[in-house]
N, CA, C and O atoms as a printed pandas DataFrame, in Angstrom:
     atom_number atom_name residue_name chain_id  residue_number  x_coord  y_coord  z_coord
0              1         N          UNK        A               1   27.095   -0.716   42.076
1              2        CA          UNK        A               1   26.163   -1.675   42.609
2              3         C          UNK        A               1   25.927   -2.736   41.553
3              4         O          UNK        A               1   25.814   -2.433   40.365
4              5         N          UNK        A               2   25.857   -3.948   41.982
5              6        CA          UNK        A               2   25.587   -5.065   41.086
6              7         C          UNK        A               2   24.399   -5.848   41.620
7              8         O          UNK        A               2   24.306   -6.105   42.820
8              9         N          UNK        A               3   23.498   -6.222   40.735
9             10        CA          UNK        A               3   22.374   -7.063   41.101
10            11         C          UNK        A               3   22.515   -8.364   40.324
11            12         O          UNK        A               3   22.584   -8.362   39.095
12            13         N          UNK        A               4   22.555   -9.453   41.040
13            14        CA          UNK        A               4   22.619  -10.768   40.408
14            15         C          UNK        A               4   21.185  -11.284   40.331
15            16         O          UNK        A               4   20.478  -11.334   41.338
16            17         N          UNK        A               5   20.765  -11.666   39.130
17            18        CA          UNK        A               5   19.381  -12.110   38.973
18            19         C          UNK        A               5   19.303  -13.295   38.025
19            20         O          UNK        A               5   20.299  -13.718   37.438
20            21         N          UNK        A               6   18.093  -13.816   37.894
21            22        CA          UNK        A               6   17.864  -14.938   36.991
22            23         C          UNK        A               6   18.610  -16.188   37.429
23            24         O          UNK        A               6   18.753  -16.459   38.621
24            25         N          UNK        A               7   19.083  -16.942   36.446
25            26        CA          UNK        A               7   19.774  -18.203   36.726
26            27         C          UNK        A               7   21.085  -17.984   37.475
27            28         O          UNK        A               7   21.559  -18.886   38.165
28            29         N          UNK        A               8   21.673  -16.803   37.347
29            30        CA          UNK        A               8   22.947  -16.522   38.009
30            31         C          UNK        A               8   22.820  -16.555   39.532
31            32         O          UNK        A               8   23.803  -16.798   40.231
32            33         N          UNK        A               9   21.621  -16.312   40.045
33            34        CA          UNK        A               9   21.414  -16.334   41.497
34            35         C          UNK        A               9   21.821  -17.686   42.066
35            36         O          UNK        A               9   22.509  -17.757   43.084
36            37         N          UNK        A              10   21.402  -18.736   41.418
37            38        CA          UNK        A              10   21.720  -20.075   41.916
38            39         C          UNK        A              10   23.218  -20.359   41.845
39            40         O          UNK        A              10   23.741  -21.147   42.632
40            41         N          UNK        A              11   23.901  -19.721   40.910
41            42        CA          UNK        A              11   25.343  -19.928   40.787
42            43         C          UNK        A              11   26.120  -19.284   41.934
43            44         O          UNK        A              11   27.172  -19.787   42.329
44            45         N          UNK        A              12   25.609  -18.181   42.466
45            46        CA          UNK        A              12   26.364  -17.469   43.507
46            47         C          UNK        A              12   25.905  -17.797   44.925
47            48         O          UNK        A              12   26.587  -17.434   45.883
48            49         N          UNK        A              13   24.783  -18.464   45.082
49            50        CA          UNK        A              13   24.267  -18.739   46.427
50            51         C          UNK        A              13   25.234  -19.504   47.305
51            52         O          UNK        A              13   25.293  -19.267   48.511
52            53         N          UNK        A              14   25.982  -20.407   46.730
53            54        CA          UNK        A              14   26.879  -21.229   47.545
54            55         C          UNK        A              14   28.300  -20.670   47.614
55            56         O          UNK        A              14   29.178  -21.277   48.226
56            57         N          UNK        A              15   28.521  -19.534   46.998
57            58        CA          UNK        A              15   29.868  -18.944   46.969
58            59         C          UNK        A              15   30.106  -18.041   48.180
59            60         O          UNK        A              15   29.168  -17.503   48.769
60            61         N          UNK        A              16   31.367  -17.890   48.532
61            62        CA          UNK        A              16   31.739  -16.931   49.579
62            63         C          UNK        A              16   31.614  -15.523   49.004
63            64         O          UNK        A              16   31.508  -15.345   47.790
64            65         N          UNK        A              17   31.628  -14.535   49.880
65            66        CA          UNK        A              17   31.569  -13.150   49.415
66            67         C          UNK        A              17   32.696  -12.858   48.429
67            68         O          UNK        A              17   32.470  -12.242   47.387
68            69         N          UNK        A              18   33.900  -13.298   48.754
69            70        CA          UNK        A              18   35.042  -13.029   47.871
70            71         C          UNK        A              18   34.871  -13.712   46.521
71            72         O          UNK        A              18   35.236  -13.147   45.490
72            73         N          UNK        A              19   34.323  -14.917   46.517
73            74        CA          UNK        A              19   34.090  -15.610   45.245
74            75         C          UNK        A              19   33.059  -14.882   44.394
75            76         O          UNK        A              19   33.179  -14.841   43.169
76            77         N          UNK        A              20   32.047  -14.309   45.035
77            78        CA          UNK        A              20   31.036  -13.525   44.306
78            79         C          UNK        A              20   31.695  -12.289   43.689
79            80         O          UNK        A              20   31.463  -11.974   42.521
80            81         N          UNK        A              21   32.506  -11.600   44.470
81            82        CA          UNK        A              21   33.200  -10.413   43.965
82            83         C          UNK        A              21   34.119  -10.794   42.810
83            84         O          UNK        A              21   34.141  -10.113   41.784
84            85         N          UNK        A              22   34.866  -11.861   42.966
85            86        CA          UNK        A              22   35.776  -12.311   41.902
86            87         C          UNK        A              22   35.011  -12.614   40.616
87            88         O          UNK        A              22   35.472  -12.279   39.525
88            89         N          UNK        A              23   33.855  -13.243   40.741
89            90        CA          UNK        A              23   33.046  -13.573   39.565
90            91         C          UNK        A              23   32.508  -12.304   38.898
91            92         O          UNK        A              23   32.512  -12.193   37.672
92            93         N          UNK        A              24   32.050  -11.361   39.700
93            94        CA          UNK        A              24   31.564  -10.089   39.145
94            95         C          UNK        A              24   32.685   -9.348   38.425
95            96         O          UNK        A              24   32.476   -8.804   37.341
96            97         N          UNK        A              25   33.866   -9.326   39.021
97            98        CA          UNK        A              25   35.008   -8.665   38.387
98            99         C          UNK        A              25   35.403   -9.373   37.091
99           100         O          UNK        A              25   35.755   -8.721   36.108
100          101         N          UNK        A              26   35.346  -10.687   37.088
101          102        CA          UNK        A              26   35.659  -11.437   35.874
102          103         C          UNK        A              26   34.698  -11.054   34.749
103          104         O          UNK        A              26   35.114  -10.856   33.608
104          105         N          UNK        A              27   33.413  -10.952   35.080
105          106        CA          UNK        A              27   32.412  -10.562   34.083
106          107         C          UNK        A              27   32.672   -9.148   33.568
107          108         O          UNK        A              27   32.644   -8.909   32.361
108          109         N          UNK        A              28   32.923   -8.220   34.475
109          110        CA          UNK        A              28   33.195   -6.838   34.071
110          111         C          UNK        A              28   34.428   -6.740   33.178
111          112         O          UNK        A              28   34.430   -6.025   32.176
112          113         N          UNK        A              29   35.451   -7.452   33.548
113          114        CA          UNK        A              29   36.696   -7.405   32.769
114          115         C          UNK        A              29   36.513   -8.049   31.390
115          116         O          UNK        A              29   37.150   -7.635   30.421
116          117         N          UNK        A              30   35.653   -9.053   31.304
117          118        CA          UNK        A              30   35.345   -9.641   29.998
118          119         C          UNK        A              30   34.497   -8.691   29.151
119          120         O          UNK        A              30   34.657   -8.630   27.932
120          121         N          UNK        A              31   33.602   -7.959   29.794
121          122        CA          UNK        A              31   32.752   -7.011   29.075
122          123         C          UNK        A              31   33.529   -5.792   28.589
123          124         O          UNK        A              31   33.220   -5.228   27.539
124          125         N          UNK        A              32   34.535   -5.389   29.356
125          126        CA          UNK        A              32   35.310   -4.189   29.043
126          127         C          UNK        A              32   36.799   -4.518   28.981
127          128         O          UNK        A              32   37.571   -4.077   29.833
128          129         N          UNK        A              33   37.199   -5.288   27.979
129          130        CA          UNK        A              33   38.593   -5.750   27.930
130          131         C          UNK        A              33   39.615   -4.626   27.740
131          132         O          UNK        A              33   40.784   -4.792   28.088
132          133         N          UNK        A              34   39.192   -3.498   27.197
133          134        CA          UNK        A              34   40.121   -2.388   26.967
134          135         C          UNK        A              34   40.185   -1.414   28.145
135          136         O          UNK        A              34   40.909   -0.420   28.093
136          137         N          UNK        A              35   39.434   -1.700   29.193
137          138        CA          UNK        A              35   39.389   -0.826   30.364
138          139         C          UNK        A              35   40.137   -1.462   31.533
139          140         O          UNK        A              35   40.233   -2.685   31.642
140          141         N          UNK        A              36   40.658   -0.612   32.391
141          142        CA          UNK        A              36   41.281   -1.085   33.620
142          143         C          UNK        A              36   40.195   -1.131   34.693
143          144         O          UNK        A              36   39.852   -0.103   35.277
144          145         N          UNK        A              37   39.660   -2.310   34.949
145          146        CA          UNK        A              37   38.605   -2.463   35.957
146          147         C          UNK        A              37   39.293   -2.734   37.290
147          148         O          UNK        A              37   39.846   -3.814   37.494
148          149         N          UNK        A              38   39.261   -1.756   38.203
149          150        CA          UNK        A              38   39.974   -1.932   39.475
150          151         C          UNK        A              38   39.215   -2.840   40.433
151          152         O          UNK        A              38   38.006   -3.032   40.306
152          153         N          UNK        A              39   39.934   -3.381   41.373
153          154        CA          UNK        A              39   39.294   -4.125   42.455
154          155         C          UNK        A              39   38.543   -3.136   43.331
155          156         O          UNK        A              39   38.987   -1.998   43.485
156          157         N          UNK        A              40   37.431   -3.532   43.901
157          158        CA          UNK        A              40   36.701   -2.597   44.771
158          159         C          UNK        A              40   37.498   -2.300   46.047
159          160         O          UNK        A              40   38.260   -3.135   46.533
160          161         N          UNK        A              41   37.301   -1.103   46.567
161          162        CA          UNK        A              41   37.955   -0.749   47.828
162          163         C          UNK        A              41   37.185   -1.333   49.011
163          164         O          UNK        A              41   37.726   -1.490   50.105
164          165         N          UNK        A              42   35.912   -1.652   48.770
165          166        CA          UNK        A              42   35.074   -2.240   49.805
166          167         C          UNK        A              42   33.894   -2.903   49.106
167          168         O          UNK        A              42   33.579   -2.563   47.966
168          169         N          UNK        A              43   33.250   -3.833   49.768
169          170        CA          UNK        A              43   32.064   -4.458   49.187
170          171         C          UNK        A              43   31.192   -5.038   50.284
171          172         O          UNK        A              43   31.634   -5.264   51.411
172          173         N          UNK        A              44   29.944   -5.272   49.920
173          174        CA          UNK        A              44   28.967   -5.882   50.812
174          175         C          UNK        A              44   28.110   -6.806   49.962
175          176         O          UNK        A              44   27.466   -6.356   49.014
176          177         N          UNK        A              45   28.096   -8.057   50.281
177          178        CA          UNK        A              45   27.312   -9.041   49.541
178          179         C          UNK        A              45   26.127   -9.446   50.408
179          180         O          UNK        A              45   26.301   -9.917   51.532
180          181         N          UNK        A              46   24.927   -9.261   49.878
181          182        CA          UNK        A              46   23.738   -9.670   50.638
182          183         C          UNK        A              46   23.485  -11.155   50.407
183          184         O          UNK        A              46   23.919  -11.732   49.410
184          185         N          UNK        A              47   22.782  -11.747   51.340
185          186        CA          UNK        A              47   22.444  -13.173   51.248
186          187         C          UNK        A              47   20.945  -13.336   51.488
187          188         O          UNK        A              47   20.510  -14.003   52.427
188          189         N          UNK        A              48   20.169  -12.699   50.601
189          190        CA          UNK        A              48   18.722  -12.713   50.755
190          191         C          UNK        A              48   18.165  -14.131   50.719
191          192         O          UNK        A              48   17.130  -14.403   51.328
192          193         N          UNK        A              49   18.828  -15.028   50.021
193          194        CA          UNK        A              49   18.309  -16.392   49.909
194          195         C          UNK        A              49   18.276  -17.109   51.262
195          196         O          UNK        A              49   17.597  -18.126   51.409
196          197         N          UNK        A              50   18.995  -16.591   52.233
197          198        CA          UNK        A              50   18.993  -17.192   53.574
198          199         C          UNK        A              50   17.886  -16.631   54.453
199          200         O          UNK        A              50   17.618  -17.165   55.529
200          201         N          UNK        A              51   17.238  -15.558   54.004
201          202        CA          UNK        A              51   16.155  -14.936   54.764
202          203         C          UNK        A              51   14.841  -15.619   54.359
203          204         O          UNK        A              51   14.413  -15.494   53.211
204          205         N          UNK        A              52   14.197  -16.338   55.289
205          206        CA          UNK        A              52   12.979  -17.087   54.915
206          207         C          UNK        A              52   11.817  -16.186   54.516
207          208         O          UNK        A              52   10.846  -16.666   53.931
208          209         N          UNK        A              53   11.895  -14.882   54.821
209          210        CA          UNK        A              53   10.812  -13.969   54.488
210          211         C          UNK        A              53   11.052  -13.211   53.191
211          212         O          UNK        A              53   10.099  -12.728   52.581
212          213         N          UNK        A              54   12.288  -13.098   52.760
213          214        CA          UNK        A              54   12.601  -12.325   51.554
214          215         C          UNK        A              54   12.627  -13.203   50.311
215          216         O          UNK        A              54   11.937  -12.924   49.330
216          217         N          UNK        A              55   13.404  -14.233   50.355
217          218        CA          UNK        A              55   13.531  -15.167   49.244
218          219         C          UNK        A              55   13.859  -14.470   47.923
219          220         O          UNK        A              55   13.495  -14.954   46.851
220          221         N          UNK        A              56   14.546  -13.338   48.008
221          222        CA          UNK        A              56   15.042  -12.619   46.842
222          223         C          UNK        A              56   13.927  -12.179   45.894
223          224         O          UNK        A              56   14.145  -12.127   44.684
224          225         N          UNK        A              57   12.762  -11.866   46.403
225          226        CA          UNK        A              57   11.641  -11.478   45.562
226          227         C          UNK        A              57   11.632   -9.972   45.310
227          228         O          UNK        A              57   12.039   -9.177   46.157
228          229         N          UNK        A              58   11.164   -9.613   44.140
229          230        CA          UNK        A              58   10.956   -8.209   43.798
230          231         C          UNK        A              58    9.871   -8.141   42.736
231          232         O          UNK        A              58    9.557   -9.142   42.091
232          233         N          UNK        A              59    9.311   -6.973   42.561
233          234        CA          UNK        A              59    8.226   -6.818   41.603
234          235         C          UNK        A              59    8.766   -6.673   40.186
235          236         O          UNK        A              59    9.933   -6.342   39.978
236          237         N          UNK        A              60    7.908   -6.922   39.238
237          238        CA          UNK        A              60    8.220   -6.650   37.837
238          239         C          UNK        A              60    6.899   -6.522   37.081
239          240         O          UNK        A              60    5.872   -7.062   37.492
240          241         N          UNK        A              61    6.951   -5.817   36.000
241          242        CA          UNK        A              61    5.780   -5.654   35.153
242          243         C          UNK        A              61    5.884   -6.674   34.028
243          244         O          UNK        A              61    6.885   -6.727   33.314
244          245         N          UNK        A              62    4.860   -7.467   33.881
245          246        CA          UNK        A              62    4.862   -8.508   32.866
246          247         C          UNK        A              62    4.784   -7.944   31.456
247          248         O          UNK        A              62    4.439   -6.780   31.252
248          249         N          UNK        A              63    5.108   -8.780   30.500
249          250        CA          UNK        A              63    5.051   -8.385   29.094
250          251         C          UNK        A              63    3.630   -7.956   28.750
251          252         O          UNK        A              63    2.661   -8.653   29.054
252          253         N          UNK        A              64    3.528   -6.805   28.116
253          254        CA          UNK        A              64    2.228   -6.289   27.711
254          255         C          UNK        A              64    1.530   -5.484   28.792
255          256         O          UNK        A              64    0.492   -4.875   28.532
256          257         N          UNK        A              65    2.074   -5.469   29.989
257          258        CA          UNK        A              65    1.465   -4.706   31.074
258          259         C          UNK        A              65    1.957   -3.261   31.031
259          260         O          UNK        A              65    2.904   -2.934   30.315
260          261         N          UNK        A              66    1.311   -2.423   31.794
261          262        CA          UNK        A              66    1.649   -1.008   31.827
262          263         C          UNK        A              66    2.304   -0.654   33.157
263          264         O          UNK        A              66    2.037   -1.290   34.176
264          265         N          UNK        A              67    3.156    0.356   33.143
265          266        CA          UNK        A              67    3.745    0.846   34.378
266          267         C          UNK        A              67    2.693    1.389   35.332
267          268         O          UNK        A              67    2.956    1.598   36.516
268          269         N          UNK        A              68    1.499    1.613   34.800
269          270        CA          UNK        A              68    0.401    2.095   35.635
270          271         C          UNK        A              68    0.073    1.107   36.757
271          272         O          UNK        A              68   -0.535    1.481   37.760
272          273         N          UNK        A              69    0.476   -0.144   36.584
273          274        CA          UNK        A              69    0.224   -1.158   37.607
274          275         C          UNK        A              69    0.825   -0.762   38.950
275          276         O          UNK        A              69    0.238   -1.036   39.997
276          277         N          UNK        A              70    1.990   -0.121   38.929
277          278        CA          UNK        A              70    2.621    0.323   40.179
278          279         C          UNK        A              70    1.722    1.320   40.909
279          280         O          UNK        A              70    1.593    1.275   42.133
280          281         N          UNK        A              71    1.106    2.216   40.147
281          282        CA          UNK        A              71    0.237    3.218   40.767
282          283         C          UNK        A              71   -1.052    2.604   41.295
283          284         O          UNK        A              71   -1.575    3.031   42.325
284          285         N          UNK        A              72   -1.554    1.615   40.597
285          286        CA          UNK        A              72   -2.767    0.932   41.052
286          287         C          UNK        A              72   -2.497    0.212   42.370
287          288         O          UNK        A              72   -3.311    0.266   43.292
288          289         N          UNK        A              73   -1.357   -0.457   42.453
289          290        CA          UNK        A              73   -0.988   -1.163   43.692
290          291         C          UNK        A              73   -0.829   -0.183   44.850
291          292         O          UNK        A              73   -1.086   -0.537   46.000
292          293         N          UNK        A              74   -0.407    1.043   44.555
293          294        CA          UNK        A              74   -0.153    2.047   45.595
294          295         C          UNK        A              74   -1.417    2.746   46.087
295          296         O          UNK        A              74   -1.358    3.493   47.064
296          297         N          UNK        A              75   -2.549    2.525   45.440
297          298        CA          UNK        A              75   -3.769    3.220   45.844
298          299         C          UNK        A              75   -4.190    2.800   47.251
299          300         O          UNK        A              75   -4.197    1.616   47.589
300          301         N          UNK        A              76   -4.542    3.797   48.061
301          302        CA          UNK        A              76   -4.994    3.497   49.427
302          303         C          UNK        A              76   -6.425    2.970   49.387
303          304         O          UNK        A              76   -7.135    3.119   48.392
304          305         N          UNK        A              77   -6.822    2.361   50.473
305          306        CA          UNK        A              77   -8.194    1.878   50.610
306          307         C          UNK        A              77   -8.895    2.790   51.602
307          308         O          UNK        A              77   -8.594    2.779   52.796
308          309         N          UNK        A              78   -9.830    3.578   51.095
309          310        CA          UNK        A              78  -10.627    4.501   51.920
310          311         C          UNK        A              78   -9.765    5.415   52.783
311          312         O          UNK        A              78  -10.179    5.814   53.871
312          313         N          UNK        A              79   -8.572    5.747   52.304
313          314        CA          UNK        A              79   -7.644    6.591   53.080
314          315         C          UNK        A              79   -7.400    6.049   54.489
315          316         O          UNK        A              79   -7.124    6.806   55.420
316          317         N          UNK        A              80   -7.505    4.728   54.629
317          318        CA          UNK        A              80   -7.269    4.099   55.924
318          319         C          UNK        A              80   -6.183    3.030   55.861
319          320         O          UNK        A              80   -5.481    2.795   56.844
320          321         N          UNK        A              81   -6.047    2.393   54.719
321          322        CA          UNK        A              81   -5.014    1.377   54.514
322          323         C          UNK        A              81   -4.107    1.890   53.403
323          324         O          UNK        A              81   -4.564    2.189   52.300
324          325         N          UNK        A              82   -2.819    1.988   53.708
325          326        CA          UNK        A              82   -1.856    2.563   52.774
326          327         C          UNK        A              82   -0.809    1.522   52.410
327          328         O          UNK        A              82   -0.467    0.655   53.214
328          329         N          UNK        A              83   -0.308    1.623   51.186
329          330        CA          UNK        A              83    0.641    0.640   50.683
330          331         C          UNK        A              83    1.958    1.299   50.281
331          332         O          UNK        A              83    1.976    2.278   49.535
332          333         N          UNK        A              84    3.039    0.756   50.778
333          334        CA          UNK        A              84    4.378    1.229   50.425
334          335         C          UNK        A              84    5.203    0.014   50.027
335          336         O          UNK        A              84    4.801   -1.128   50.250
336          337         N          UNK        A              85    6.341    0.273   49.447
337          338        CA          UNK        A              85    7.231   -0.798   49.020
338          339         C          UNK        A              85    7.669   -0.562   47.593
339          340         O          UNK        A              85    7.040    0.203   46.862
340          341         N          UNK        A              86    8.748   -1.219   47.192
341          342        CA          UNK        A              86    9.296   -0.987   45.859
342          343         C          UNK        A              86    8.267   -1.275   44.767
343          344         O          UNK        A              86    8.323   -0.678   43.692
344          345         N          UNK        A              87    7.341   -2.171   45.032
345          346        CA          UNK        A              87    6.329   -2.529   44.035
346          347         C          UNK        A              87    5.285   -1.440   43.831
347          348         O          UNK        A              87    4.436   -1.549   42.946
348          349         N          UNK        A              88    5.343   -0.388   44.649
349          350        CA          UNK        A              88    4.397    0.719   44.509
350          351         C          UNK        A              88    5.067    1.980   43.974
351          352         O          UNK        A              88    4.456    3.049   43.961
352          353         N          UNK        A              89    6.290    1.867   43.541
353          354        CA          UNK        A              89    7.027    3.036   43.050
354          355         C          UNK        A              89    7.374    2.840   41.578
355          356         O          UNK        A              89    8.288    2.089   41.238
356          357         N          UNK        A              90    6.641    3.517   40.723
357          358        CA          UNK        A              90    6.814    3.377   39.273
358          359         C          UNK        A              90    8.188    3.828   38.791
359          360         O          UNK        A              90    8.713    3.283   37.820
360          361         N          UNK        A              91    8.767    4.805   39.452
361          362        CA          UNK        A              91   10.030    5.381   38.986
362          363         C          UNK        A              91   11.258    4.637   39.508
363          364         O          UNK        A              91   12.317    4.692   38.882
364          365         N          UNK        A              92   11.142    3.947   40.636
365          366        CA          UNK        A              92   12.275    3.217   41.209
366          367         C          UNK        A              92   11.852    1.819   41.660
367          368         O          UNK        A              92   12.079    1.454   42.813
368          369         N          UNK        A              93   11.239    1.030   40.768
369          370        CA          UNK        A              93   10.844   -0.318   41.180
370          371         C          UNK        A              93   12.077   -1.191   41.386
371          372         O          UNK        A              93   13.156   -0.903   40.868
372          373         N          UNK        A              94   11.897   -2.239   42.136
373          374        CA          UNK        A              94   12.950   -3.240   42.358
374          375         C          UNK        A              94   14.165   -2.683   43.087
375          376         O          UNK        A              94   15.260   -3.235   42.976
376          377         N          UNK        A              95   13.984   -1.586   43.837
377          378        CA          UNK        A              95   15.123   -0.980   44.518
378          379         C          UNK        A              95   14.782   -0.614   45.953
379          380         O          UNK        A              95   13.619   -0.405   46.298
380          381         N          UNK        A              96   15.804   -0.540   46.776
381          382        CA          UNK        A              96   15.628   -0.051   48.144
382          383         C          UNK        A              96   15.204    1.416   48.094
383          384         O          UNK        A              96   14.397    1.862   48.910
384          385         N          UNK        A              97   15.746    2.157   47.143
385          386        CA          UNK        A              97   15.362    3.561   46.986
386          387         C          UNK        A              97   13.863    3.676   46.753
387          388         O          UNK        A              97   13.201    4.518   47.358
388          389         N          UNK        A              98   13.330    2.836   45.881
389          390        CA          UNK        A              98   11.898    2.844   45.614
390          391         C          UNK        A              98   11.076    2.532   46.848
391          392         O          UNK        A              98   10.046    3.159   47.095
392          393         N          UNK        A              99   11.537    1.558   47.624
393          394        CA          UNK        A              99   10.829    1.200   48.858
394          395         C          UNK        A              99   10.853    2.365   49.843
395          396         O          UNK        A              99    9.831    2.715   50.433
396          397         N          UNK        A             100   12.025    2.958   50.011
397          398        CA          UNK        A             100   12.183    4.077   50.944
398          399         C          UNK        A             100   11.297    5.258   50.536
399          400         O          UNK        A             100   10.555    5.800   51.354
400          401         N          UNK        A             101   11.386    5.645   49.267
401          402        CA          UNK        A             101   10.605    6.795   48.804
402          403         C          UNK        A             101    9.106    6.541   48.905
403          404         O          UNK        A             101    8.337    7.461   49.181
404          405         N          UNK        A             102    8.694    5.308   48.686
405          406        CA          UNK        A             102    7.268    5.013   48.813
406          407         C          UNK        A             102    6.816    5.118   50.269
407          408         O          UNK        A             102    5.683    5.513   50.543
408          409         N          UNK        A             103    7.695    4.766   51.195
409          410        CA          UNK        A             103    7.379    4.925   52.610
410          411         C          UNK        A             103    7.204    6.396   52.984
411          412         O          UNK        A             103    6.299    6.755   53.737
412          413         N          UNK        A             104    8.086    7.240   52.444
413          414        CA          UNK        A             104    7.959    8.693   52.665
414          415         C          UNK        A             104    6.641    9.193   52.064
415          416         O          UNK        A             104    5.926    9.979   52.686
416          417         N          UNK        A             105    6.335    8.737   50.874
417          418        CA          UNK        A             105    5.100    9.148   50.186
418          419         C          UNK        A             105    3.869    8.791   51.027
419          420         O          UNK        A             105    2.983    9.623   51.222
420          421         N          UNK        A             106    3.821    7.556   51.521
421          422        CA          UNK        A             106    2.659    7.123   52.300
422          423         C          UNK        A             106    2.596    7.801   53.658
423          424         O          UNK        A             106    1.506    8.103   54.145
424          425         N          UNK        A             107    3.738    8.045   54.274
425          426        CA          UNK        A             107    3.742    8.776   55.550
426          427         C          UNK        A             107    3.173   10.177   55.360
427          428         O          UNK        A             107    2.429   10.674   56.206
428          429         N          UNK        A             108    3.526   10.809   54.247
429          430        CA          UNK        A             108    2.991   12.152   53.968
430          431         C          UNK        A             108    1.487   12.099   53.790
431          432         O          UNK        A             108    0.786   13.003   54.248
432          433         N          UNK        A             109    0.971   11.072   53.142
433          434        CA          UNK        A             109   -0.483   10.930   52.990
434          435         C          UNK        A             109   -1.171   10.776   54.348
435          436         O          UNK        A             109   -2.224   11.363   54.597
436          437         N          UNK        A             110   -0.558    9.982   55.210
437          438        CA          UNK        A             110   -1.146    9.722   56.521
438          439         C          UNK        A             110   -1.159   10.994   57.368
439          440         O          UNK        A             110   -2.093   11.230   58.134
440          441         N          UNK        A             111   -0.121   11.805   57.223
441          442        CA          UNK        A             111    0.028   13.014   58.036
442          443         C          UNK        A             111   -0.826   14.177   57.545
443          444         O          UNK        A             111   -0.959   15.182   58.244
444          445         N          UNK        A             112   -1.405   14.055   56.356
445          446        CA          UNK        A             112   -2.220   15.184   55.838
446          447         C          UNK        A             112   -3.686   14.920   55.940
447          448         O          UNK        A             112   -4.493   15.764   55.550
């Protein structure tokens, strides 16, 4: 899995899926010149920048902040309003896995 972030996002937004893959492979091959980096057998390139609701956003903890912030964001309100999402998962932030697991966590709270 590869995540393109920072200034590189703007570089790949206008590229085709194949151009994105080629660029990622070029970077990998430059990083590991003594390794045989094979072409992928399959790939999927997301285009979050085209989704007006996503805009490629994800959570992060600022400099000097604590990971405890994820737990604070996840706190329910009077056991009536529950929060899920990658920004509420301290162990898997910025990931679909984190979002999924937080949904399971909150569903379990609601069911008990």
